[in-house]
Amino acid sequence: MTHPRGAAVGDYRAPLFVAWQLTNRCRGRCLACCEESGPGKGIRQGGSWQAELTKQEALRVSRDIAASGVSYVAFGGGEPMEVPHFWDILSILSKGGVRIKIETNGGTIGRSQAKRLSALGVSSIQISLDGPTAREHEALRPGSSFNKAVRAVRCLAEEGLGPEVVFIPMKRNVGQAVKVYRLAASLGARVLATGPLMRLGRAGAAWKELAPSAGRWRTAVRALKAEAARAKAGPKLSIYPWGIQREIETRLEHPQAMVLVVPDGKVKLLNALPFAPGDLRRHSLAQAWTRCLGAWRDPKVRAFCRKAVKDPGLLAHANECWPA
Ligand code: SF4
């Protein structure tokens, strides 16, 4: 059966969407960090990324992305906004017409940074708030500052950037979801984004201690929906519908036109999978994309995915980089 051009990922000569982890360094040591980021995590020993891309390499990759027709780049971390050449990367992408999303703890965003982000036309900025007070937020996100995150959301809202507040549900805070929604509303957030806890990184390693039961999560979702309906003009609710194993299952059958670039330039299929078929130190983005498409068809990759859907133990390899 034929399909129209653009209906299958193989029709594209480059991904439409690039998720780019610029660094693993972060002031935070969040209990549920799915990338295992934190202070001193710039160089990871023992098999994963060994050294971050240099400024020169990162700018070359940015130009390659802009020239390849990529629609959207989402920066995550570690803390992307503390990478010294972050603004240079943004400038290249913005001039190249690439839409930009940033996931940040908000620690560096005040009024002037909000204006700068606005001038660059950044489309989406997400800041995590895992509790309605400093005590509750910082207990789950040690090293992060509640006051700075709140200030960042407020400054971005004042600048008309429509910030998104992200809430990660854990045993200790799942009952606080509505309070966080109300806080996000009071700060002028455009969206409250949440979803089931992802069984990856530190969240995966401490799953029993951290993960709320399915029942408590369902209750929180119901309460959030009721609150959003009641608030009417409050932030839009965006609830990711499934956990990471269902995500793998879905992507296996329907790969997206996306790749994940990790701090040393390796190109992975998905944050939950260890396969890294591309390397932007050696390949262009188009070459890395072709290699990723091939990897999705590789019987070994497919067998691993099918196994990981049933055996969460395999998710412990998510932050590794295996050649594929
Ligand atoms: S702020 Fe984000 S990147 Fe940093 S440790 Fe927390 S979850 Fe991880």
CSV table of C-alpha atoms and ligand atoms in Angstrom, one decimal:
chain,number,residue,atom,x,y,z
A,1,MET,CA,0.0,0.0,0.0
A,2,THR,CA,1.3,3.4,-0.8
A,3,HIS,CA,1.0,6.5,1.4
A,4,PRO,CA,1.3,10.2,0.7
A,5,ARG,CA,4.8,11.8,1.0
A,6,GLY,CA,5.4,12.8,4.6
A,7,ALA,CA,3.1,10.2,6.1
A,8,ALA,CA,6.1,7.9,7.1
A,9,VAL,CA,9.2,8.9,9.0
A,10,GLY,CA,11.4,7.4,6.2
A,11,ASP,CA,10.1,10.2,3.9
A,12,TYR,CA,12.2,12.8,5.7
A,13,ARG,CA,15.9,13.4,5.1
A,14,ALA,CA,16.3,14.8,8.6
A,15,PRO,CA,14.2,14.5,11.8
A,16,LEU,CA,11.5,17.0,12.3
A,17,PHE,CA,12.2,17.2,16.0
A,18,VAL,CA,15.5,17.1,17.9
A,19,ALA,CA,15.6,16.7,21.7
A,20,TRP,CA,19.0,17.9,22.7
A,21,GLN,CA,20.5,17.3,26.2
A,22,LEU,CA,23.3,19.9,26.2
A,23,THR,CA,24.8,18.8,29.5
A,24,ASN,CA,24.4,16.5,32.4
A,25,ARG,CA,25.5,19.1,34.8
A,26,CYS,CA,22.9,20.6,37.1
A,27,ARG,CA,22.8,22.3,40.5
A,28,GLY,CA,19.8,20.1,41.3
A,29,ARG,CA,19.9,16.5,42.5
A,30,CYS,CA,16.2,15.8,42.0
A,31,LEU,CA,15.1,12.5,43.4
A,32,ALA,CA,13.2,11.6,40.1
A,33,CYS,CA,15.7,13.0,37.6
A,34,CYS,CA,15.4,10.6,34.6
A,35,GLU,CA,18.8,11.7,33.2
A,36,GLU,CA,20.6,11.2,36.5
A,37,SER,CA,21.9,14.7,36.3
A,38,GLY,CA,23.5,16.7,39.1
A,39,PRO,CA,26.6,18.6,40.2
A,40,GLY,CA,29.8,17.3,38.6
A,41,LYS,CA,28.0,15.2,36.1
A,42,GLY,CA,29.6,16.8,33.0
A,43,ILE,CA,31.7,13.8,32.3
A,44,ARG,CA,30.2,10.4,32.9
A,45,GLN,CA,32.6,7.5,33.6
A,46,GLY,CA,32.0,4.0,32.5
A,47,GLY,CA,30.4,3.6,29.2
A,48,SER,CA,28.1,6.5,28.7
A,49,TRP,CA,28.9,10.0,27.4
A,50,GLN,CA,32.5,10.8,28.2
A,51,ALA,CA,32.8,14.4,27.3
A,52,GLU,CA,30.3,17.1,26.3
A,53,LEU,CA,30.5,18.7,22.9
A,54,THR,CA,32.8,21.7,22.9
A,55,LYS,CA,31.4,25.1,22.0
A,56,GLN,CA,32.8,24.9,18.5
A,57,GLU,CA,31.2,21.4,18.0
A,58,ALA,CA,27.9,22.5,19.5
A,59,LEU,CA,27.7,25.5,17.2
A,60,ARG,CA,28.5,23.4,14.2
A,61,VAL,CA,25.7,21.0,15.2
A,62,SER,CA,23.3,24.0,15.6
A,63,ARG,CA,24.1,25.2,12.1
A,64,ASP,CA,23.6,21.7,10.8
A,65,ILE,CA,20.2,21.5,12.5
A,66,ALA,CA,19.1,24.9,11.1
A,67,ALA,CA,20.2,23.9,7.6
A,68,SER,CA,18.5,20.5,7.7
A,69,GLY,CA,14.9,21.8,8.0
A,70,VAL,CA,14.4,20.6,11.6
A,71,SER,CA,11.1,22.2,12.8
A,72,TYR,CA,11.6,22.0,16.5
A,73,VAL,CA,14.5,21.6,19.1
A,74,ALA,CA,13.8,20.9,22.7
A,75,PHE,CA,16.6,21.5,25.2
A,76,GLY,CA,16.7,19.4,28.3
A,77,GLY,CA,19.4,18.5,30.7
A,78,GLY,CA,21.0,18.8,33.1
A,79,GLU,CA,20.5,22.5,33.2
A,80,PRO,CA,20.8,23.8,29.6
A,81,MET,CA,20.7,27.4,30.5
A,82,GLU,CA,23.9,27.2,32.5
A,83,VAL,CA,25.9,25.9,29.5
A,84,PRO,CA,28.2,28.9,28.5
A,85,HIS,CA,27.3,28.8,24.8
A,86,PHE,CA,23.6,28.2,25.3
A,87,TRP,CA,22.6,31.7,24.0
A,88,ASP,CA,24.9,31.3,20.9
A,89,ILE,CA,23.1,28.1,20.1
A,90,LEU,CA,19.7,29.7,20.5
A,91,SER,CA,20.7,32.6,18.3
A,92,ILE,CA,21.7,30.2,15.4
A,93,LEU,CA,18.5,28.2,15.7
A,94,SER,CA,16.3,31.3,16.0
A,95,LYS,CA,17.8,32.9,12.9
A,96,GLY,CA,17.4,29.6,11.1
A,97,GLY,CA,13.7,29.6,11.8
A,98,VAL,CA,13.8,26.6,14.2
A,99,ARG,CA,11.2,26.6,16.9
A,100,ILE,CA,12.7,26.2,20.4
A,101,LYS,CA,11.5,24.6,23.6
A,102,ILE,CA,13.5,24.8,26.8
A,103,GLU,CA,13.1,22.6,29.9
A,104,THR,CA,14.8,24.3,32.8
A,105,ASN,CA,14.8,24.6,36.5
A,106,GLY,CA,14.4,28.3,36.0
A,107,GLY,CA,17.3,29.2,38.3
A,108,THR,CA,18.8,31.7,35.9
A,109,ILE,CA,15.7,33.4,34.6
A,110,GLY,CA,14.9,36.9,35.7
A,111,ARG,CA,13.4,39.8,33.8
A,112,SER,CA,16.3,40.4,31.5
A,113,GLN,CA,16.6,36.7,30.5
A,114,ALA,CA,12.9,36.6,29.9
A,115,LYS,CA,13.2,39.5,27.5
A,116,ARG,CA,16.1,37.9,25.8
A,117,LEU,CA,14.1,34.6,25.3
A,118,SER,CA,11.2,36.6,24.0
A,119,ALA,CA,13.4,38.5,21.5
A,120,LEU,CA,14.6,35.1,20.2
A,121,GLY,CA,11.0,33.9,19.7
A,122,VAL,CA,11.3,30.9,22.0
A,123,SER,CA,8.1,28.9,21.7
A,124,SER,CA,7.9,27.0,24.9
A,125,ILE,CA,9.6,27.1,28.3
A,126,GLN,CA,8.9,24.5,30.9
A,127,ILE,CA,9.8,24.8,34.6
A,128,SER,CA,9.2,22.2,37.2
A,129,LEU,CA,7.3,22.8,40.4
A,130,ASP,CA,6.9,19.6,42.4
A,131,GLY,CA,5.3,21.2,45.4
A,132,PRO,CA,3.3,24.2,46.4
A,133,THR,CA,5.8,25.5,49.0
A,134,ALA,CA,9.6,25.8,49.1
A,135,ARG,CA,9.8,23.0,51.8
A,136,GLU,CA,7.9,20.5,49.7
A,137,HIS,CA,9.4,21.4,46.3
A,138,GLU,CA,13.0,21.4,47.6
A,139,ALA,CA,12.6,18.1,49.5
A,140,LEU,CA,12.0,16.4,46.2
A,141,ARG,CA,14.4,18.6,44.2
A,142,PRO,CA,17.4,19.1,46.5
A,143,GLY,CA,19.8,21.8,45.1
A,144,SER,CA,16.9,23.5,43.3
A,145,SER,CA,15.4,26.8,44.4
A,146,PHE,CA,11.6,27.1,44.7
A,147,ASN,CA,11.8,30.9,44.9
A,148,LYS,CA,13.9,31.1,41.7
A,149,ALA,CA,11.5,28.7,39.9
A,150,VAL,CA,8.5,30.8,40.9
A,151,ARG,CA,10.3,34.0,39.9
A,152,ALA,CA,11.1,32.5,36.5
A,153,VAL,CA,7.5,31.5,35.8
A,154,ARG,CA,6.3,35.0,36.8
A,155,CYS,CA,8.9,36.8,34.7
A,156,LEU,CA,8.2,34.7,31.6
A,157,ALA,CA,4.4,35.2,32.1
A,158,GLU,CA,4.9,39.0,32.4
A,159,GLU,CA,6.9,38.9,29.1
A,160,GLY,CA,4.0,37.1,27.4
A,161,LEU,CA,6.0,33.8,26.9
A,162,GLY,CA,3.2,31.6,28.3
A,163,PRO,CA,5.4,29.4,30.6
A,164,GLU,CA,4.5,25.8,31.3
A,165,VAL,CA,4.7,24.4,34.8
A,166,VAL,CA,5.7,20.8,35.0
A,167,PHE,CA,4.5,18.6,37.9
A,168,ILE,CA,6.2,15.2,38.5
A,169,PRO,CA,4.0,13.0,40.6
A,170,MET,CA,5.6,11.0,43.3
A,171,LYS,CA,4.4,9.2,46.4
A,172,ARG,CA,5.2,12.3,48.5
A,173,ASN,CA,3.5,15.0,46.3
A,174,VAL,CA,0.8,13.3,44.3
A,175,GLY,CA,-1.8,14.6,46.7
A,176,GLN,CA,-0.5,18.1,46.2
A,177,ALA,CA,-1.3,18.2,42.4
A,178,VAL,CA,-4.2,20.6,42.8
A,179,LYS,CA,-2.3,23.0,45.0
A,180,VAL,CA,0.5,23.1,42.4
A,181,TYR,CA,-2.1,23.8,39.7
A,182,ARG,CA,-3.4,26.7,41.8
A,183,LEU,CA,0.1,28.0,42.3
A,184,ALA,CA,0.7,27.8,38.5
A,185,ALA,CA,-2.5,29.7,37.9
A,186,SER,CA,-1.5,32.4,40.3
A,187,LEU,CA,1.9,32.9,38.6
A,188,GLY,CA,0.3,33.2,35.1
A,189,ALA,CA,1.4,29.9,33.7
A,190,ARG,CA,-0.2,29.0,30.4
A,191,VAL,CA,0.0,25.2,30.9
A,192,LEU,CA,0.3,22.7,33.7
A,193,ALA,CA,2.0,19.7,32.2
A,194,THR,CA,2.2,16.3,34.0
A,195,GLY,CA,2.0,12.6,33.4
A,196,PRO,CA,2.9,9.3,35.1
A,197,LEU,CA,6.3,9.2,36.7
A,198,MET,CA,8.8,7.9,34.1
A,199,ARG,CA,10.6,4.8,35.3
A,200,LEU,CA,14.0,6.1,34.2
A,201,GLY,CA,17.3,7.3,35.8
A,202,ARG,CA,17.0,8.0,39.5
A,203,ALA,CA,13.2,7.5,39.4
A,204,GLY,CA,13.8,4.0,38.0
A,205,ALA,CA,16.5,3.2,40.6
A,206,ALA,CA,14.2,4.3,43.5
A,207,TRP,CA,10.9,3.2,41.9
A,208,LYS,CA,9.4,1.5,45.0
A,209,GLU,CA,10.1,4.5,47.2
A,210,LEU,CA,9.1,7.2,44.7
A,211,ALA,CA,6.3,5.9,42.4
A,212,PRO,CA,2.7,6.6,43.5
A,213,SER,CA,0.2,3.8,43.0
A,214,ALA,CA,-1.9,3.8,39.8
A,215,GLY,CA,-4.9,4.5,42.0
A,216,ARG,CA,-3.4,7.6,43.6
A,217,TRP,CA,-2.3,8.9,40.2
A,218,ARG,CA,-5.8,8.4,38.8
A,219,THR,CA,-7.3,10.3,41.8
A,220,ALA,CA,-4.9,13.1,41.2
A,221,VAL,CA,-5.8,13.3,37.5
A,222,ARG,CA,-9.5,13.4,38.4
A,223,ALA,CA,-8.9,16.2,40.9
A,224,LEU,CA,-6.7,18.2,38.4
A,225,LYS,CA,-9.4,17.9,35.7
A,226,ALA,CA,-12.1,19.1,38.2
A,227,GLU,CA,-9.9,22.0,39.3
A,228,ALA,CA,-9.1,23.0,35.7
A,229,ALA,CA,-12.9,22.9,34.8
A,230,ARG,CA,-13.7,24.9,37.9
A,231,ALA,CA,-11.0,27.5,37.3
A,232,LYS,CA,-12.0,28.1,33.6
A,233,ALA,CA,-9.3,30.7,33.0
A,234,GLY,CA,-6.5,28.7,34.7
A,235,PRO,CA,-3.6,27.0,33.0
A,236,LYS,CA,-4.5,24.5,30.3
A,237,LEU,CA,-4.0,20.9,31.6
A,238,SER,CA,-1.6,18.7,29.5
A,239,ILE,CA,-1.5,15.2,30.9
A,240,TYR,CA,0.8,12.7,29.2
A,241,PRO,CA,-1.4,9.6,28.7
A,242,TRP,CA,1.1,6.8,29.4
A,243,GLY,CA,4.3,5.6,31.1
A,244,ILE,CA,7.6,4.8,29.6
A,245,GLN,CA,7.0,1.1,28.7
A,246,ARG,CA,3.9,2.0,26.8
A,247,GLU,CA,5.9,4.8,25.1
A,248,ILE,CA,8.5,2.2,23.9
A,249,GLU,CA,5.8,-0.1,22.6
A,250,THR,CA,4.1,2.8,20.7
A,251,ARG,CA,7.4,4.1,19.2
A,252,LEU,CA,8.4,0.6,18.1
A,253,GLU,CA,5.3,0.4,15.9
A,254,HIS,CA,5.2,4.2,15.1
A,255,PRO,CA,8.6,5.7,15.3
A,256,GLN,CA,8.5,9.5,15.3
A,257,ALA,CA,10.6,11.7,13.1
A,258,MET,CA,12.7,12.6,16.2
A,259,VAL,CA,16.1,11.9,17.7
A,260,LEU,CA,17.7,12.5,21.0
A,261,VAL,CA,21.2,14.1,21.1
A,262,VAL,CA,23.0,13.5,24.4
A,263,PRO,CA,25.8,15.7,25.8
A,264,ASP,CA,28.7,14.1,23.9
A,265,GLY,CA,26.9,14.3,20.6
A,266,LYS,CA,25.7,10.7,20.4
A,267,VAL,CA,22.3,10.4,18.7
A,268,LYS,CA,19.8,8.0,20.4
A,269,LEU,CA,16.5,6.6,19.3
A,270,LEU,CA,14.6,7.5,22.5
A,271,ASN,CA,15.5,8.5,26.1
A,272,ALA,CA,14.3,5.1,27.4
A,273,LEU,CA,16.6,3.1,25.0
A,274,PRO,CA,20.3,2.7,25.2
A,275,PHE,CA,20.8,2.5,21.4
A,276,ALA,CA,22.9,5.3,19.9
A,277,PRO,CA,23.3,4.7,16.2
A,278,GLY,CA,24.6,8.2,15.4
A,279,ASP,CA,27.4,10.4,16.6
A,280,LEU,CA,27.4,14.1,15.6
A,281,ARG,CA,31.2,14.2,16.2
A,282,ARG,CA,31.5,12.0,13.1
A,283,HIS,CA,28.1,12.2,11.3
A,284,SER,CA,26.0,14.9,9.9
A,285,LEU,CA,22.5,15.1,11.3
A,286,ALA,CA,21.2,13.6,8.0
A,287,GLN,CA,23.6,10.7,8.3
A,288,ALA,CA,22.7,10.1,12.0
A,289,TRP,CA,19.0,10.2,11.0
A,290,THR,CA,19.5,7.5,8.4
A,291,ARG,CA,21.3,5.4,10.9
A,292,CYS,CA,18.4,5.8,13.4
A,293,LEU,CA,15.9,4.8,10.8
A,294,GLY,CA,17.9,1.7,10.2
A,295,ALA,CA,18.2,1.0,13.9
A,296,TRP,CA,14.4,1.0,14.4
A,297,ARG,CA,14.3,-1.8,11.8
A,298,ASP,CA,17.2,-3.7,13.4
A,299,PRO,CA,15.9,-7.1,14.8
A,300,LYS,CA,18.2,-6.8,17.9
A,301,VAL,CA,16.8,-3.3,18.7
A,302,ARG,CA,13.2,-4.5,18.2
A,303,ALA,CA,13.7,-7.6,20.4
A,304,PHE,CA,15.2,-5.4,23.2
A,305,CYS,CA,12.2,-3.0,22.9
A,306,ARG,CA,9.7,-5.9,23.1
A,307,LYS,CA,11.5,-7.3,26.2
A,308,ALA,CA,11.7,-3.9,27.9
A,309,VAL,CA,7.9,-3.4,27.5
A,310,LYS,CA,7.6,-6.5,29.8
A,311,ASP,CA,10.7,-6.3,31.9
A,312,PRO,CA,11.3,-2.9,33.6
A,313,GLY,CA,14.7,-4.1,34.7
A,314,LEU,CA,16.0,-3.3,31.2
A,315,LEU,CA,15.1,0.4,31.6
A,316,ALA,CA,18.1,0.6,33.9
A,317,HIS,CA,20.2,0.8,30.7
A,318,ALA,CA,18.3,3.8,29.4
A,319,ASN,CA,21.1,6.4,30.0
A,320,GLU,CA,23.8,4.2,28.5
A,321,CYS,CA,24.9,4.6,24.9
A,322,TRP,CA,25.2,1.3,22.9
A,323,PRO,CA,26.3,1.4,19.3
A,324,ALA,CA,23.5,0.1,17.0
B,1,SF4,S1,16.7,20.2,37.6
B,1,SF4,FE1,16.1,18.8,36.0
B,1,SF4,S2,18.1,18.1,35.1
B,1,SF4,FE2,18.5,19.0,37.1
B,1,SF4,S3,18.6,17.2,38.5
B,1,SF4,FE3,16.5,18.1,38.5
B,1,SF4,S4,15.3,16.9,37.0
B,1,SF4,FE4,17.5,16.6,36.7
